[in-house]
mmCIF file of C-alpha atoms in Angstrom:
data_model
loop_
_atom_site.group_PDB
_atom_site.id
_atom_site.type_symbol
_atom_site.label_atom_id
_atom_site.label_comp_id
_atom_site.label_asym_id
_atom_site.label_seq_id
_atom_site.Cartn_x
_atom_site.Cartn_y
_atom_site.Cartn_z
ATOM 1 C CA MET E 362 -52.286 -155.020 101.064
ATOM 2 C CA LEU E 363 -52.154 -158.581 99.362
ATOM 3 C CA ALA E 364 -54.370 -160.347 101.680
ATOM 4 C CA ASP E 365 -56.653 -159.290 104.680
ATOM 5 C CA ARG E 366 -58.792 -162.383 105.937
ATOM 6 C CA PRO E 367 -59.212 -163.819 109.620
ATOM 7 C CA ASP E 368 -56.662 -166.099 109.372
ATOM 8 C CA GLY E 369 -53.935 -163.771 107.983
ATOM 9 C CA THR E 370 -53.256 -160.284 106.974
ATOM 10 C CA VAL E 371 -50.348 -159.948 104.311
ATOM 11 C CA VAL E 372 -48.447 -156.556 103.240
ATOM 12 C CA ARG E 373 -45.666 -156.049 100.961
ATOM 13 C CA HIS E 374 -43.044 -153.244 101.675
ATOM 14 C CA GLY E 375 -40.697 -153.321 98.742
ATOM 15 C CA ARG E 376 -38.796 -156.399 98.693
ATOM 16 C CA ALA E 377 -40.500 -157.828 101.858
ATOM 17 C CA VAL E 378 -43.495 -159.317 102.730
ATOM 18 C CA ALA E 379 -45.134 -159.642 106.353
ATOM 19 C CA LYS E 380 -47.837 -161.632 107.555
ATOM 20 C CA ALA E 381 -49.745 -161.252 110.534
ATOM 21 C CA HIS E 382 -50.964 -164.874 111.612
ATOM 22 C CA ALA E 383 -54.453 -165.677 112.974
ATOM 23 C CA PRO E 384 -54.970 -164.462 116.404
ATOM 24 C CA ASP E 385 -55.310 -167.966 117.888
ATOM 25 C CA CYS E 386 -51.961 -169.127 116.018
ATOM 26 C CA ASP E 387 -49.711 -170.977 118.422
ATOM 27 C CA PRO E 388 -46.516 -168.801 118.661
ATOM 28 C CA GLU E 389 -44.027 -172.049 119.333
ATOM 29 C CA ALA E 390 -45.676 -173.965 116.557
ATOM 30 C CA LEU E 391 -45.269 -171.001 114.463
ATOM 31 C CA ARG E 392 -41.433 -170.941 115.459
ATOM 32 C CA ALA E 393 -40.845 -174.532 114.890
ATOM 33 C CA ARG E 394 -42.450 -174.107 111.332
ATOM 34 C CA LEU E 395 -40.057 -171.210 110.616
ATOM 35 C CA THR E 396 -37.262 -172.984 111.792
ATOM 36 C CA VAL E 397 -37.963 -176.047 109.359
ATOM 37 C CA ALA E 398 -38.680 -173.458 106.581
ATOM 38 C CA ALA E 399 -35.077 -171.902 107.229
ATOM 39 C CA HIS E 400 -33.253 -175.296 107.581
ATOM 40 C CA PRO E 401 -30.909 -176.136 104.537
ATOM 41 C CA ALA E 402 -32.485 -179.348 103.836
ATOM 42 C CA LEU E 403 -35.576 -177.382 102.648
ATOM 43 C CA ALA E 404 -33.500 -174.933 100.394
ATOM 44 C CA GLY E 405 -34.889 -174.803 96.941
ATOM 45 C CA ILE E 406 -38.552 -176.153 98.304
ATOM 46 C CA LEU E 407 -39.956 -173.607 100.576
ATOM 47 C CA LEU E 408 -39.389 -169.862 100.382
ATOM 48 C CA PRO E 409 -37.274 -169.101 103.543
ATOM 49 C CA PRO E 410 -38.308 -166.586 106.062
ATOM 50 C CA VAL E 411 -36.540 -163.466 106.684
ATOM 51 C CA ASP E 412 -35.748 -164.629 110.334
ATOM 52 C CA THR E 413 -37.016 -167.292 112.315
ATOM 53 C CA ALA E 414 -37.530 -165.397 115.758
ATOM 54 C CA GLY E 415 -40.967 -164.044 114.776
ATOM 55 C CA ALA E 416 -42.579 -160.986 116.062
ATOM 56 C CA SER E 417 -46.081 -159.895 116.848
ATOM 57 C CA ALA E 418 -48.195 -156.939 116.169
ATOM 58 C CA GLY E 419 -51.420 -156.247 117.956
ATOM 59 C CA GLY E 420 -51.494 -159.755 119.954
ATOM 60 C CA ARG E 421 -50.841 -161.499 116.582
ATOM 61 C CA PRO E 422 -47.866 -163.498 115.677
ATOM 62 C CA VAL E 423 -46.073 -161.736 112.493
ATOM 63 C CA SER E 424 -43.404 -163.525 110.251
ATOM 64 C CA CYS E 425 -41.306 -161.882 107.640
ATOM 65 C CA TRP E 426 -40.342 -162.976 104.249
ATOM 66 C CA PRO E 427 -39.105 -161.933 100.811
ATOM 67 C CA HIS E 428 -41.248 -161.023 97.968
ATOM 68 C CA GLY E 429 -41.893 -163.713 95.400
ATOM 69 C CA SER E 430 -44.114 -163.447 92.133
ATOM 70 C CA PRO E 431 -47.309 -165.570 92.509
ATOM 71 C CA VAL E 432 -49.109 -167.462 89.702
ATOM 72 C CA ASP E 433 -50.705 -165.547 87.465
ATOM 73 C CA PRO E 434 -54.573 -166.420 87.669
ATOM 74 C CA HIS E 435 -55.405 -164.864 84.204
ATOM 75 C CA THR E 436 -53.088 -167.532 82.422
ATOM 76 C CA PRO E 437 -54.319 -170.774 83.629
ATOM 77 C CA GLU E 438 -52.605 -172.513 80.547
ATOM 78 C CA ASP E 439 -49.177 -171.794 82.314
ATOM 79 C CA ALA E 440 -50.018 -173.137 85.831
ATOM 80 C CA PRO E 441 -46.916 -174.592 87.124
ATOM 81 C CA TRP E 442 -48.592 -178.083 87.999
ATOM 82 C CA GLU E 443 -45.292 -180.278 87.318
ATOM 83 C CA GLN E 444 -43.118 -177.739 89.409
ATOM 84 C CA ALA E 445 -45.821 -177.905 92.006
ATOM 85 C CA ALA E 446 -45.787 -181.893 92.109
ATOM 86 C CA VAL E 447 -41.901 -181.912 91.976
ATOM 87 C CA LEU E 448 -41.711 -179.593 95.221
ATOM 88 C CA LEU E 449 -44.203 -181.769 96.940
ATOM 89 C CA ALA E 450 -42.211 -184.874 96.116
ATOM 90 C CA ARG E 451 -39.038 -183.077 97.354
ATOM 91 C CA LEU E 452 -40.653 -181.855 100.407
ATOM 92 C CA HIS E 453 -42.279 -185.260 101.336
ATOM 93 C CA THR E 454 -38.967 -187.025 101.031
ATOM 94 C CA VAL E 455 -36.727 -184.479 103.059
ATOM 95 C CA PRO E 456 -35.217 -186.944 106.007
ATOM 96 C CA LEU E 457 -37.179 -186.018 109.180
ATOM 97 C CA ALA E 458 -34.101 -186.967 111.259
ATOM 98 C CA VAL E 459 -32.302 -183.768 110.030
ATOM 99 C CA LEU E 460 -34.943 -181.684 111.008
ATOM 100 C CA PRO E 461 -35.103 -179.675 114.244
ATOM 101 C CA GLY E 462 -37.775 -180.759 116.362
ATOM 102 C CA PRO E 463 -40.265 -181.164 118.031
ATOM 103 C CA LEU E 464 -42.115 -180.846 114.768
ATOM 104 C CA PRO E 465 -46.094 -180.073 114.940
ATOM 105 C CA PRO E 466 -48.459 -182.139 113.440
ATOM 106 C CA MET E 467 -49.833 -181.091 109.706
ATOM 107 C CA ARG E 468 -52.700 -179.216 109.984
ATOM 108 C CA GLY E 469 -55.016 -180.310 106.855
ATOM 109 C CA PRO E 470 -57.710 -182.089 108.545
ATOM 110 C CA LEU E 471 -58.092 -179.601 111.023
ATOM 111 C CA LYS E 472 -58.593 -177.110 108.383
ATOM 112 C CA ALA E 473 -61.592 -179.393 107.179
ATOM 113 C CA VAL E 474 -62.969 -179.284 110.649
ATOM 114 C CA ARG E 475 -62.891 -175.497 110.752
ATOM 115 C CA ALA E 476 -64.546 -175.505 107.302
ATOM 116 C CA VAL E 477 -67.302 -177.544 108.399
ATOM 117 C CA SER E 478 -67.983 -175.648 111.352
ATOM 118 C CA ARG E 479 -67.918 -172.129 109.400
ATOM 119 C CA MET E 480 -70.758 -173.781 107.227
ATOM 120 C CA ARG E 481 -72.515 -174.431 110.219
ATOM 121 C CA ALA E 482 -72.210 -171.202 111.758
ATOM 122 C CA ALA E 483 -73.376 -169.624 108.780
ATOM 123 C CA ALA E 484 -76.375 -171.720 108.297
ATOM 124 C CA PRO E 485 -76.858 -171.458 104.382
ATOM 125 C CA ALA E 486 -80.315 -171.988 103.213
ATOM 126 C CA ARG E 487 -79.433 -175.156 101.322
ATOM 127 C CA GLY E 488 -76.602 -177.831 100.800
ATOM 128 C CA ALA E 489 -75.359 -178.078 104.151
ATOM 129 C CA ALA E 490 -77.006 -181.111 105.033
ATOM 130 C CA THR E 491 -75.506 -182.734 102.068
ATOM 131 C CA VAL E 492 -72.079 -181.724 102.808
ATOM 132 C CA LEU E 493 -72.600 -182.974 106.671
ATOM 133 C CA ARG E 494 -73.741 -186.351 104.940
ATOM 134 C CA ALA E 495 -70.398 -186.432 102.934
ATOM 135 C CA TRP E 496 -68.459 -185.405 106.241
ATOM 136 C CA ALA E 497 -70.020 -188.589 108.110
ATOM 137 C CA THR E 498 -68.526 -190.982 105.505
ATOM 138 C CA LEU E 499 -64.890 -189.860 106.482
ATOM 139 C CA PRO E 500 -62.982 -192.035 108.843
ATOM 140 C CA PRO E 501 -61.882 -190.054 112.083
ATOM 141 C CA TRP E 502 -58.482 -189.275 111.143
ATOM 142 C CA ALA E 503 -59.769 -187.472 108.230
ATOM 143 C CA ARG E 504 -61.978 -185.417 110.472
ATOM 144 C CA ALA E 505 -59.295 -184.579 112.946
ATOM 145 C CA GLU E 506 -60.745 -186.776 115.511
ATOM 146 C CA GLU E 507 -57.627 -189.039 115.733
ATOM 147 C CA PRO E 508 -54.015 -188.326 115.206
ATOM 148 C CA VAL E 509 -52.581 -189.763 111.721
ATOM 149 C CA THR E 510 -49.324 -191.429 111.618
ATOM 150 C CA PRO E 511 -46.550 -188.930 110.756
ATOM 151 C CA LEU E 512 -45.450 -190.554 107.592
ATOM 152 C CA ALA E 513 -43.661 -187.372 106.175
ATOM 153 C CA LEU E 514 -43.160 -183.736 106.244
ATOM 154 C CA CYS E 515 -46.006 -182.028 104.737
ATOM 155 C CA HIS E 516 -47.416 -178.741 103.239
ATOM 156 C CA GLY E 517 -50.799 -179.027 104.655
ATOM 157 C CA ASP E 518 -52.550 -176.749 102.357
ATOM 158 C CA LEU E 519 -51.309 -176.972 98.800
ATOM 159 C CA HIS E 520 -52.919 -175.264 96.009
ATOM 160 C CA LEU E 521 -51.309 -172.865 93.156
ATOM 161 C CA GLY E 522 -51.828 -169.812 95.386
ATOM 162 C CA GLN E 523 -49.226 -171.450 97.564
ATOM 163 C CA LEU E 524 -46.332 -171.094 95.194
ATOM 164 C CA VAL E 525 -44.092 -167.798 94.019
ATOM 165 C CA ARG E 526 -41.121 -167.235 92.033
ATOM 166 C CA HIS E 527 -37.959 -166.244 93.690
ATOM 167 C CA PRO E 528 -36.328 -163.941 92.805
ATOM 168 C CA ALA E 529 -39.200 -162.422 91.494
ATOM 169 C CA PRO E 530 -40.049 -161.957 88.638
ATOM 170 C CA ASP E 531 -38.497 -164.963 87.047
ATOM 171 C CA GLY E 532 -36.734 -167.139 89.802
ATOM 172 C CA ARG E 533 -37.471 -170.660 90.614
ATOM 173 C CA TRP E 534 -40.895 -171.831 92.018
ATOM 174 C CA LEU E 535 -40.885 -171.977 95.783
ATOM 175 C CA LEU E 536 -43.670 -173.417 97.943
ATOM 176 C CA ILE E 537 -44.916 -170.509 100.483
ATOM 177 C CA ASP E 538 -47.287 -170.721 103.753
ATOM 178 C CA ILE E 539 -46.165 -172.590 106.642
ATOM 179 C CA ASP E 540 -49.190 -172.419 108.696
ATOM 180 C CA ASP E 541 -50.089 -176.011 108.093
ATOM 181 C CA LEU E 542 -46.705 -177.539 107.629
ATOM 182 C CA GLY E 543 -45.831 -180.571 109.699
ATOM 183 C CA LEU E 544 -45.868 -183.968 109.963
ATOM 184 C CA GLY E 545 -48.773 -186.286 108.551
ATOM 185 C CA ASP E 546 -50.129 -188.123 105.804
ATOM 186 C CA PRO E 547 -48.341 -186.722 102.320
ATOM 187 C CA ALA E 548 -51.267 -188.028 100.246
ATOM 188 C CA TRP E 549 -53.264 -184.784 101.923
ATOM 189 C CA ASP E 550 -50.949 -182.594 99.996
ATOM 190 C CA LEU E 551 -52.083 -184.186 96.620
ATOM 191 C CA ALA E 552 -55.859 -184.131 97.772
ATOM 192 C CA ARG E 553 -56.792 -180.765 96.582
ATOM 193 C CA PRO E 554 -55.842 -181.360 92.745
ATOM 194 C CA ALA E 555 -57.152 -184.633 93.057
ATOM 195 C CA ALA E 556 -60.666 -183.500 94.254
ATOM 196 C CA TRP E 557 -60.683 -180.817 91.710
ATOM 197 C CA HIS E 558 -60.098 -183.656 89.166
ATOM 198 C CA GLY E 559 -62.878 -185.598 90.440
ATOM 199 C CA CYS E 560 -65.241 -182.796 90.649
ATOM 200 C CA GLY E 561 -64.532 -181.921 86.682
ATOM 201 C CA LEU E 562 -62.609 -178.693 87.800
ATOM 202 C CA LEU E 563 -59.207 -179.768 86.651
ATOM 203 C CA ALA E 564 -58.598 -181.169 83.263
ATOM 204 C CA PRO E 565 -57.625 -184.675 82.842
ATOM 205 C CA GLU E 566 -54.457 -183.659 81.053
ATOM 206 C CA ASP E 567 -53.333 -181.084 83.838
ATOM 207 C CA TRP E 568 -53.956 -184.084 86.607
ATOM 208 C CA ALA E 569 -51.823 -186.652 84.488
ATOM 209 C CA ARG E 570 -49.334 -183.887 84.277
ATOM 210 C CA PHE E 571 -49.360 -183.109 88.254
ATOM 211 C CA LEU E 572 -49.336 -186.917 89.196
ATOM 212 C CA GLY E 573 -46.981 -188.008 86.703
ATOM 213 C CA ALA E 574 -44.383 -185.539 87.551
ATOM 214 C CA TYR E 575 -45.148 -186.434 91.812
ATOM 215 C CA ARG E 576 -44.383 -190.058 90.789
ATOM 216 C CA ALA E 577 -41.312 -189.069 88.275
ATOM 217 C CA ALA E 578 -39.842 -187.258 91.252
ATOM 218 C CA GLY E 579 -40.038 -190.274 93.859
ATOM 219 C CA GLY E 580 -42.792 -188.701 95.754
ATOM 220 C CA PRO E 581 -44.200 -191.320 98.195
ATOM 221 C CA ALA E 582 -47.421 -190.341 98.832
ATOM 222 C CA VAL E 583 -49.140 -192.733 96.140
ATOM 223 C CA PRO E 584 -47.886 -196.121 94.763
ATOM 224 C CA ALA E 585 -45.406 -195.945 92.145
ATOM 225 C CA THR E 586 -47.468 -197.548 89.468
ATOM 226 C CA ALA E 587 -50.466 -199.033 91.007
ATOM 227 C CA ASP E 588 -53.631 -197.280 91.479
ATOM 228 C CA PRO E 589 -53.286 -193.750 93.263
ATOM 229 C CA TRP E 590 -56.723 -193.684 94.552
ATOM 230 C CA THR E 591 -55.750 -196.419 97.048
ATOM 231 C CA ALA E 592 -54.164 -193.384 98.839
ATOM 232 C CA LEU E 593 -56.043 -190.599 97.601
ATOM 233 C CA ASP E 594 -59.415 -191.635 97.891
ATOM 234 C CA VAL E 595 -60.240 -190.437 101.592
ATOM 235 C CA PRO E 596 -58.145 -187.146 101.540
ATOM 236 C CA ALA E 597 -59.480 -186.117 98.054
ATOM 237 C CA ARG E 598 -63.091 -186.324 99.822
ATOM 238 C CA ALA E 599 -62.273 -184.660 102.721
ATOM 239 C CA LEU E 600 -60.907 -181.823 100.608
ATOM 240 C CA THR E 601 -64.203 -182.083 98.354
ATOM 241 C CA VAL E 602 -66.152 -181.491 101.713
ATOM 242 C CA GLN E 603 -63.876 -178.819 102.818
ATOM 243 C CA THR E 604 -64.173 -176.707 99.659
ATOM 244 C CA ALA E 605 -67.917 -177.138 99.542
ATOM 245 C CA ALA E 606 -68.459 -176.358 103.224
ATOM 246 C CA LEU E 607 -66.236 -172.990 102.658
ATOM 247 C CA ALA E 608 -68.363 -172.019 99.394
ATOM 248 C CA LEU E 609 -71.625 -172.280 101.208
ATOM 249 C CA ALA E 610 -70.487 -170.443 104.293
ATOM 250 C CA LYS E 611 -69.099 -167.700 102.009
ATOM 251 C CA ALA E 612 -72.098 -167.475 99.763
ATOM 252 C CA ALA E 613 -74.338 -167.379 102.965
ATOM 253 C CA GLU E 614 -72.007 -164.802 104.677
ATOM 254 C CA SER E 615 -72.217 -162.808 101.547
ATOM 255 C CA GLY E 616 -75.933 -163.349 100.587
ATOM 256 C CA ARG E 617 -75.007 -164.382 97.160
ATOM 257 C CA ALA E 618 -75.881 -167.522 94.886
ATOM 258 C CA LEU E 619 -73.087 -170.187 94.704
ATOM 259 C CA ASP E 620 -71.012 -170.113 91.293
ATOM 260 C CA GLU E 621 -70.271 -172.757 88.847
ATOM 261 C CA ALA E 622 -67.684 -174.068 90.292
ATOM 262 C CA GLU E 623 -69.153 -174.182 93.709
ATOM 263 C CA VAL E 624 -72.032 -175.889 92.701
ATOM 264 C CA ALA E 625 -69.811 -178.558 91.485
ATOM 265 C CA VAL E 626 -68.142 -179.413 94.647
ATOM 266 C CA VAL E 627 -71.414 -179.522 96.401
ATOM 267 C CA ASP E 628 -72.833 -181.853 93.788
ATOM 268 C CA ALA E 629 -69.811 -184.113 94.329
ATOM 269 C CA CYS E 630 -70.550 -183.925 98.136
ATOM 270 C CA SER E 631 -73.983 -185.682 97.121
ATOM 271 C CA ARG E 632 -72.118 -188.508 95.534
ATOM 272 C CA ILE E 633 -69.554 -188.788 98.405
ATOM 273 C CA ALA E 634 -72.718 -189.004 100.701
ATOM 274 C CA ALA E 635 -74.140 -192.282 98.887
ATOM 275 C CA LEU E 636 -70.720 -194.030 99.884
ATOM 276 C CA PRO E 637 -70.523 -196.269 102.948
ATOM 277 C CA ALA E 638 -68.707 -194.693 106.015
ATOM 278 C CA GLU E 639 -65.051 -195.548 106.350
ATOM 279 C CA SER E 640 -63.214 -196.162 109.701
ATOM 280 C CA GLY E 641 -59.359 -196.706 110.286
ATOM 281 C CA PRO E 642 -56.302 -195.125 109.375
ATOM 282 C CA PRO E 643 -55.008 -194.406 106.074
ATOM 283 C CA ALA E 644 -53.856 -196.851 103.898
ATOM 284 C CA PRO E 645 -50.041 -197.747 104.249
ATOM 285 C CA GLN E 646 -47.947 -197.013 101.548
#
């Protein structure tokens, strides 16, 4: 057993990995994402599935994948920030016209909505009001209330747990987890490391490595030389709110106190809550 969460159960058998997706996963959208992941245009970017037909078990869609070696959480100094950035840049520049369609939307903003909903249901004793005030400052598109102009193929949930080496243990780094893959604003894929940097959880040198590698690889999510925060500000704030909401929900559900990193993201929401509310679409690139 590699993971067992409400949104996915992942098991490994030898060189194969099977994932039972969330019960509410749309099988047609999953098949479209599997087909994209297997397309030659994504070779060397996404780990390709074993097949694209999909299966089911216990009423849940199932996908099968080759096994890869994940990032080692015990050696943060070896985190592949540059490799992740280059993979994102390559993903964001895949020509959409060559891909099979119709492609589903990237689900990043929807994940933020679900995190806030989970926090509301968990009813934490403290912090929720701050997170909700920060949430209210975001424009409708970042709260999944309006569609986002599809600018690029996006991962939708980028973090270091979404990279593996294949073939294991020393192959090239590849992106995994296609549950949120789709068309959207590529700045969302840079938002989590941007948010961590803004909260003080990602060292400035690591952020510089990540952003520099993305720009050097021709990534379109941020201006090539101008201030990147014109594109990253709203997505980074949304990911900060999402992370804080999940932290409060999980802490309330397990009856524990927030850890130091979780306190940092909730504190960041206090600063976000003091900002004026925004409206309108993401800034054009």
